């Protein structure tokens, strides 16, 4: 939304300045399997510390058991997300040592 740019002290990359966080989802909208795959592929190629790729995704699409389980885990303040057409839980493997664990959380 180009008309809702963030008010920043210095110019920032336009797609970042135009970013917004939804507080409501269209309960009738549907995300396609191709769209979910594209989103997960982008996450798969995101840079990580030490090229460990510690992130895993659990995907639920509206109407399936995984979606119901993920929706049930949402806190009251995030319950609006139950109207989304997909929910994605981001998980991380903390690795074998404390330093790796710190970066795994950052990677996620």
N, CA and C of each residue as an Amber inpcrd file, in Angstrom:
protein
   324
   0.8420000  -1.1720000   0.0000000   0.0000000   0.0000000   0.0000000
   0.8880000   1.2360000   0.0000000   1.1300000   1.7450000  -1.1550000
   2.0440000   2.8670000  -1.3030000   1.5710000   4.1260000  -0.5660000
   0.2650000   4.2570000  -0.3150000  -0.2290000   5.4450000   0.3580000
  -0.0850000   5.3700000   1.8760000   0.4400000   4.2470000   2.3920000
   0.5970000   4.0740000   3.8350000   2.0490000   3.7810000   4.1740000
   2.9680000   4.6010000   3.7150000   4.3910000   4.3790000   3.9870000
   4.7250000   4.7250000   5.4340000   5.6420000   3.9700000   5.9940000
   6.0970000   4.2180000   7.3620000   6.7750000   5.5810000   7.4450000
   6.5920000   6.2380000   8.5720000   7.2350000   7.5220000   8.8230000
   8.5970000   7.2340000   9.4490000   9.6610000   7.2330000   8.6270000
  11.0030000   6.8810000   9.0980000  11.9120000   8.1010000   9.1180000
  12.9780000   8.0390000   9.9220000  13.9350000   9.1460000  10.0020000
  14.7550000   9.3000000   8.7300000  15.0320000   8.1800000   8.0790000
  15.7720000   8.1760000   6.8170000  15.0020000   7.2810000   5.8440000
  15.1890000   7.4690000   4.5380000  14.4780000   6.6180000   3.5820000
  14.8720000   5.1490000   3.7430000  13.8830000   4.2770000   3.6320000
  14.1370000   2.8380000   3.6670000  13.5350000   2.2100000   2.4090000
  13.9050000   0.9750000   2.1500000  13.4440000   0.2600000   0.9660000
  11.9100000   0.3290000   0.8780000  11.3460000   0.7850000  -0.2450000
   9.8960000   0.9910000  -0.3450000   9.0280000  -0.1990000   0.0660000
   9.3490000  -1.4430000  -0.3300000   8.4840000  -2.5390000   0.1350000
   8.4710000  -2.6930000   1.6560000   9.5730000  -2.3450000   2.3110000
   9.6060000  -2.4110000   3.7710000   8.8040000  -1.2490000   4.3520000
   8.9410000  -0.0770000   3.7720000   8.1980000   1.0850000   4.2470000
   6.6880000   0.8970000   4.0770000   6.2840000   0.1130000   3.0830000
   4.8630000  -0.1080000   2.8120000   4.2990000  -1.3020000   3.5880000
   5.1440000  -1.9990000   4.3470000   4.7190000  -3.1830000   5.0970000
   3.6910000  -2.8050000   6.1480000   2.7760000  -3.7050000   6.3920000
   1.7940000  -3.4980000   7.4500000   1.4510000  -4.8460000   8.0730000
   0.9660000  -4.8080000   9.3060000   0.5840000  -6.0290000  10.0140000
  -0.9300000  -6.0900000  10.0980000  -1.5230000  -7.1290000   9.5300000
  -2.9790000  -7.2290000   9.5680000  -3.4820000  -7.5490000  10.9650000
  -4.6580000  -7.1020000  11.2650000  -5.3250000  -7.4430000  12.5130000
  -6.6540000  -8.1360000  12.2070000  -6.8690000  -8.3880000  10.9150000
  -8.0800000  -9.0890000  10.4920000  -7.7810000  -9.7960000   9.1780000
  -8.4390000 -10.9200000   8.9810000  -8.3040000 -11.6620000   7.7350000
  -9.6910000 -11.8880000   7.1580000  -9.7550000 -11.9890000   5.8510000
 -11.0060000 -12.2780000   5.1670000 -11.3010000 -13.7660000   5.3440000
 -12.3460000 -14.1150000   6.0700000 -12.6230000 -15.5300000   6.3120000
 -13.0760000 -16.2850000   5.0650000 -13.3300000 -15.5660000   3.9700000
 -13.7290000 -16.2140000   2.7220000 -12.5810000 -16.3380000   1.7200000
 -11.4730000 -15.6620000   1.9910000 -10.3230000 -15.7230000   1.0820000
  -9.6790000 -17.0970000   1.1690000  -9.1110000 -17.5450000   0.0600000
  -8.4350000 -18.8320000   0.0340000  -7.0430000 -18.6730000  -0.5570000
  -6.0720000 -19.2480000   0.1020000  -4.7100000 -19.2650000  -0.4090000
  -4.5470000 -20.5790000  -1.1720000  -3.8560000 -20.5030000  -2.2980000
  -3.6690000 -21.7130000  -3.1000000  -2.4500000 -22.4820000  -2.6070000
  -2.3980000 -23.7630000  -2.9540000  -1.2390000 -24.5830000  -2.6120000
   0.0180000 -23.9900000  -3.2400000  -0.1100000 -23.4480000  -4.4460000
   1.0370000 -22.8340000  -5.1210000   1.5380000 -21.6120000  -4.3550000
   0.6340000 -20.8070000  -3.8120000   1.0360000 -19.6290000  -3.0340000
   1.7420000 -20.0440000  -1.7430000   1.2240000 -21.0680000  -1.0790000
   1.8640000 -21.5520000   0.1520000   3.2480000 -22.1080000  -0.1760000
   3.3480000 -22.8630000  -1.2540000   4.6420000 -23.4200000  -1.6590000
   5.6410000 -22.3110000  -1.9630000   5.2000000 -21.2550000  -2.6530000
   6.0960000 -20.1300000  -2.9700000   6.5820000 -19.4530000  -1.6920000
   5.7110000 -19.2830000  -0.7170000   6.0880000 -18.6660000   0.5550000
   7.1070000 -19.5330000   1.2970000   6.8550000 -20.8300000   1.3320000
   7.7850000 -21.7370000   2.0030000   9.1210000 -21.8170000   1.2690000
   9.0810000 -21.7500000  -0.0410000  10.3330000 -21.7760000  -0.8190000
  11.1710000 -20.5380000  -0.5170000  10.5150000 -19.3860000  -0.3890000
  11.2410000 -18.1610000  -0.0210000  11.8870000 -18.3330000   1.3480000
  11.1560000 -18.9220000   2.2930000  11.7100000 -19.1760000   3.6170000
  12.8660000 -20.1550000   3.5750000  12.7680000 -21.1490000   2.7020000
  13.8370000 -22.1460000   2.5700000  15.1370000 -21.5250000   2.0790000
  15.0230000 -20.5120000   1.2460000  16.2090000 -19.8700000   0.6800000
  16.7120000 -18.6750000   1.4970000  16.0270000 -18.3480000   2.5770000
  16.4670000 -17.2360000   3.4220000  17.8170000 -17.5850000   4.0690000
  18.6450000 -16.5810000   4.2150000  19.9690000 -16.7950000   4.8090000
  19.8500000 -17.2170000   6.2710000  20.7370000 -18.1060000   6.7010000
  20.7870000 -18.5350000   8.0870000  22.2350000 -18.5570000   8.5580000
  22.4070000 -18.5170000   9.8810000  23.7420000 -18.5330000  10.4560000
  24.3920000 -19.8870000  10.2010000  25.5930000 -19.8740000   9.6760000
  26.3580000 -21.0810000   9.4460000  25.7490000 -22.0120000   8.4030000
  24.8350000 -21.4980000   7.6110000  24.1540000 -22.2910000   6.5770000
  23.5220000 -23.5570000   7.1620000  23.0260000 -23.4530000   8.3900000
  22.4390000 -24.6110000   9.0730000  21.0210000 -24.9040000   8.6150000
  20.2880000 -23.8880000   8.1760000  18.8850000 -24.0530000   7.7950000
  18.1230000 -24.7670000   8.9160000  18.0990000 -24.1870000  10.1300000
  17.4830000 -24.8720000  11.2670000  15.9600000 -24.7530000  11.3230000
  15.3730000 -24.0540000  10.3810000  13.9440000 -23.7520000  10.4530000
  13.1180000 -24.8290000   9.7640000  12.0170000 -25.1740000  10.4110000
  11.0320000 -26.0990000   9.8450000   9.6710000 -25.4200000   9.9510000
   8.7810000 -25.7760000   9.0640000   7.4600000 -25.1620000   9.0350000
   6.3810000 -26.2280000   9.1940000   5.3770000 -25.9230000   9.9840000
   4.1860000 -26.7550000  10.0960000   3.0670000 -25.9350000   9.4700000
   2.4340000 -26.4850000   8.4410000   1.4520000 -25.7320000   7.6620000
   0.0640000 -26.3290000   7.8410000  -0.8720000 -25.4740000   8.1820000
  -2.2730000 -25.8670000   8.2510000  -3.0770000 -25.0050000   7.3080000
  -3.9350000 -25.6290000   6.5280000  -4.8160000 -24.9020000   5.6190000
  -6.2310000 -24.9950000   6.1750000  -6.9570000 -23.8750000   6.1100000
  -8.3000000 -23.8230000   6.6820000  -9.0840000 -25.0940000   6.3290000
  -9.6390000 -25.7060000   7.3640000 -10.4420000 -26.9050000   7.1620000
  -9.7100000 -28.1960000   7.4790000  -8.3630000 -28.1610000   7.5620000
  -7.6680000 -29.4110000   7.8830000  -7.3510000 -29.4930000   9.3830000
  -6.9530000 -30.6740000   9.8210000  -6.6960000 -30.9190000  11.2410000
  -5.5340000 -30.0850000  11.7740000  -4.4990000 -29.8920000  10.9570000
  -3.3410000 -29.1000000  11.3840000  -3.7520000 -27.6570000  11.6420000
  -4.5880000 -27.1040000  10.7650000  -5.0780000 -25.7390000  10.9520000
  -5.8420000 -25.6300000  12.2700000  -6.7000000 -26.6010000  12.5370000
  -7.4840000 -26.5790000  13.7740000  -6.5630000 -26.6340000  14.9950000
  -5.5410000 -27.4660000  14.9310000  -4.5980000 -27.5790000  16.0440000
  -3.8360000 -26.2730000  16.2410000  -3.3100000 -25.7140000  15.1560000
  -2.5650000 -24.4540000  15.2580000  -3.4690000 -23.3310000  15.7440000
  -4.6780000 -23.2760000  15.2210000  -5.6290000 -22.2440000  15.6580000
  -5.9330000 -22.3550000  17.1420000  -5.9850000 -23.5790000  17.6530000
  -6.2350000 -23.7900000  19.0690000  -5.0840000 -23.3570000  19.9600000
  -3.8980000 -23.2220000  19.3930000  -2.7240000 -22.7910000  20.1580000
  -2.6010000 -21.2750000  20.2610000  -3.3880000 -20.5410000  19.4730000
  -3.2800000 -19.0840000  19.4610000  -3.7740000 -18.4830000  20.7680000
  -3.0530000 -17.4990000  21.2480000  -3.4750000 -16.7510000  22.4310000
  -4.6180000 -15.8190000  22.0480000  -5.3260000 -15.3290000  23.0250000
  -6.4780000 -14.4570000  22.7720000  -6.1130000 -13.2720000  21.8820000
  -4.9510000 -12.6780000  22.1030000  -4.5420000 -11.5150000  21.3250000
  -4.2560000 -11.8150000  19.8650000  -4.0380000 -13.0790000  19.5450000
  -3.7830000 -13.4740000  18.1610000  -4.9310000 -14.2800000  17.5630000
  -6.0280000 -14.3720000  18.2700000  -7.1370000 -15.2180000  17.8250000
  -7.7230000 -14.7640000  16.4910000  -7.5130000 -13.5050000  16.1200000
  -7.9960000 -13.0210000  14.8220000  -7.4170000 -13.8570000  13.6720000
  -6.2510000 -14.4850000  13.8830000  -5.6020000 -15.2600000  12.8300000
  -6.3810000 -16.5230000  12.4750000  -7.3290000 -16.9300000  13.3120000
  -8.1370000 -18.1080000  12.9920000  -8.9830000 -17.9050000  11.7390000
  -9.1370000 -16.6630000  11.2940000  -9.8880000 -16.3750000  10.0700000
  -9.0060000 -16.4730000   8.8270000  -7.6980000 -16.6360000   9.0030000
  -6.7820000 -16.7480000   7.8590000  -7.0550000 -18.0380000   7.0990000
  -6.6340000 -18.0790000   5.8500000  -6.8550000 -19.3030000   5.0810000
  -5.7440000 -20.3280000   5.3010000  -4.6470000 -19.9230000   5.9300000
  -3.5690000 -20.8480000   6.2780000  -2.8510000 -20.3140000   7.5130000
  -2.3610000 -21.2160000   8.3200000  -1.5360000 -20.8670000   9.4680000
  -0.2160000 -21.6200000   9.3220000   0.8790000 -20.9290000   9.6030000
   2.1980000 -21.5480000   9.5000000   2.9300000 -21.3560000  10.8250000
   3.3140000 -22.4670000  11.4240000   4.1050000 -22.4480000  12.6460000
   5.5690000 -22.5610000  12.2510000   6.3800000 -21.6140000  12.7100000
   7.8120000 -21.6290000  12.4100000   8.5280000 -22.2780000  13.6000000
   9.2800000 -23.3390000  13.3280000  10.0050000 -24.0900000  14.3560000
  11.5060000 -24.0020000  14.0700000  12.3070000 -24.1610000  15.1020000
  13.7490000 -24.1350000  14.9010000  14.4390000 -25.2290000  15.7030000
  15.5010000 -25.7660000  15.1220000  16.3580000 -26.7410000  15.7860000
  17.4720000 -25.9440000  16.4550000  17.5540000 -26.0090000  17.7670000
  18.5300000 -25.1970000  18.4930000  19.9580000 -25.6990000  18.3740000
  20.1670000 -26.8570000  17.8110000  21.5220000 -27.3370000  17.5630000
  22.2310000 -27.8760000  18.7870000  23.5320000 -28.1620000  18.6260000
  24.2800000 -28.8790000  19.6600000  24.8850000 -28.0120000  20.7650000
  24.8820000 -26.6880000  20.6220000  25.5350000 -25.8710000  21.6430000
  24.7810000 -24.5570000  21.8290000  25.1700000 -23.8250000  22.8890000
  24.4710000 -22.5950000  23.2570000  24.5470000 -21.5220000  22.1590000
  25.7130000 -21.3630000  21.5410000  25.8740000 -20.3520000  20.4990000
  24.9580000 -20.6630000  19.3090000  24.9160000 -21.9160000  18.9150000
  24.0620000 -22.3220000  17.8160000  22.5990000 -22.0560000  18.1710000
  22.2180000 -22.3260000  19.4150000  20.8380000 -22.1110000  19.8600000
  20.4250000 -20.6510000  19.7370000  21.3250000 -19.7390000  20.0820000
  21.0170000 -18.3030000  19.9850000  20.7380000 -17.9220000  18.5370000
  21.5660000 -18.3800000  17.6280000  21.3950000 -18.0140000  16.2210000
  20.2090000 -18.7400000  15.5760000  19.8990000 -19.9350000  16.0510000
  18.7540000 -20.6660000  15.5070000  17.4780000 -19.8710000  15.7510000
  17.3380000 -19.3070000  16.9290000  16.1610000 -18.5020000  17.2360000
  16.1010000 -17.2640000  16.3430000  17.2340000 -16.6610000  16.1080000
  17.3000000 -15.4980000  15.2160000  16.9300000 -15.8880000  13.7920000
  17.4280000 -17.0200000  13.3340000  17.1120000 -17.4940000  11.9890000
  15.6110000 -17.7000000  11.8030000  14.9670000 -18.2410000  12.8480000
  13.5170000 -18.4740000  12.7500000  12.7850000 -17.1510000  12.7030000
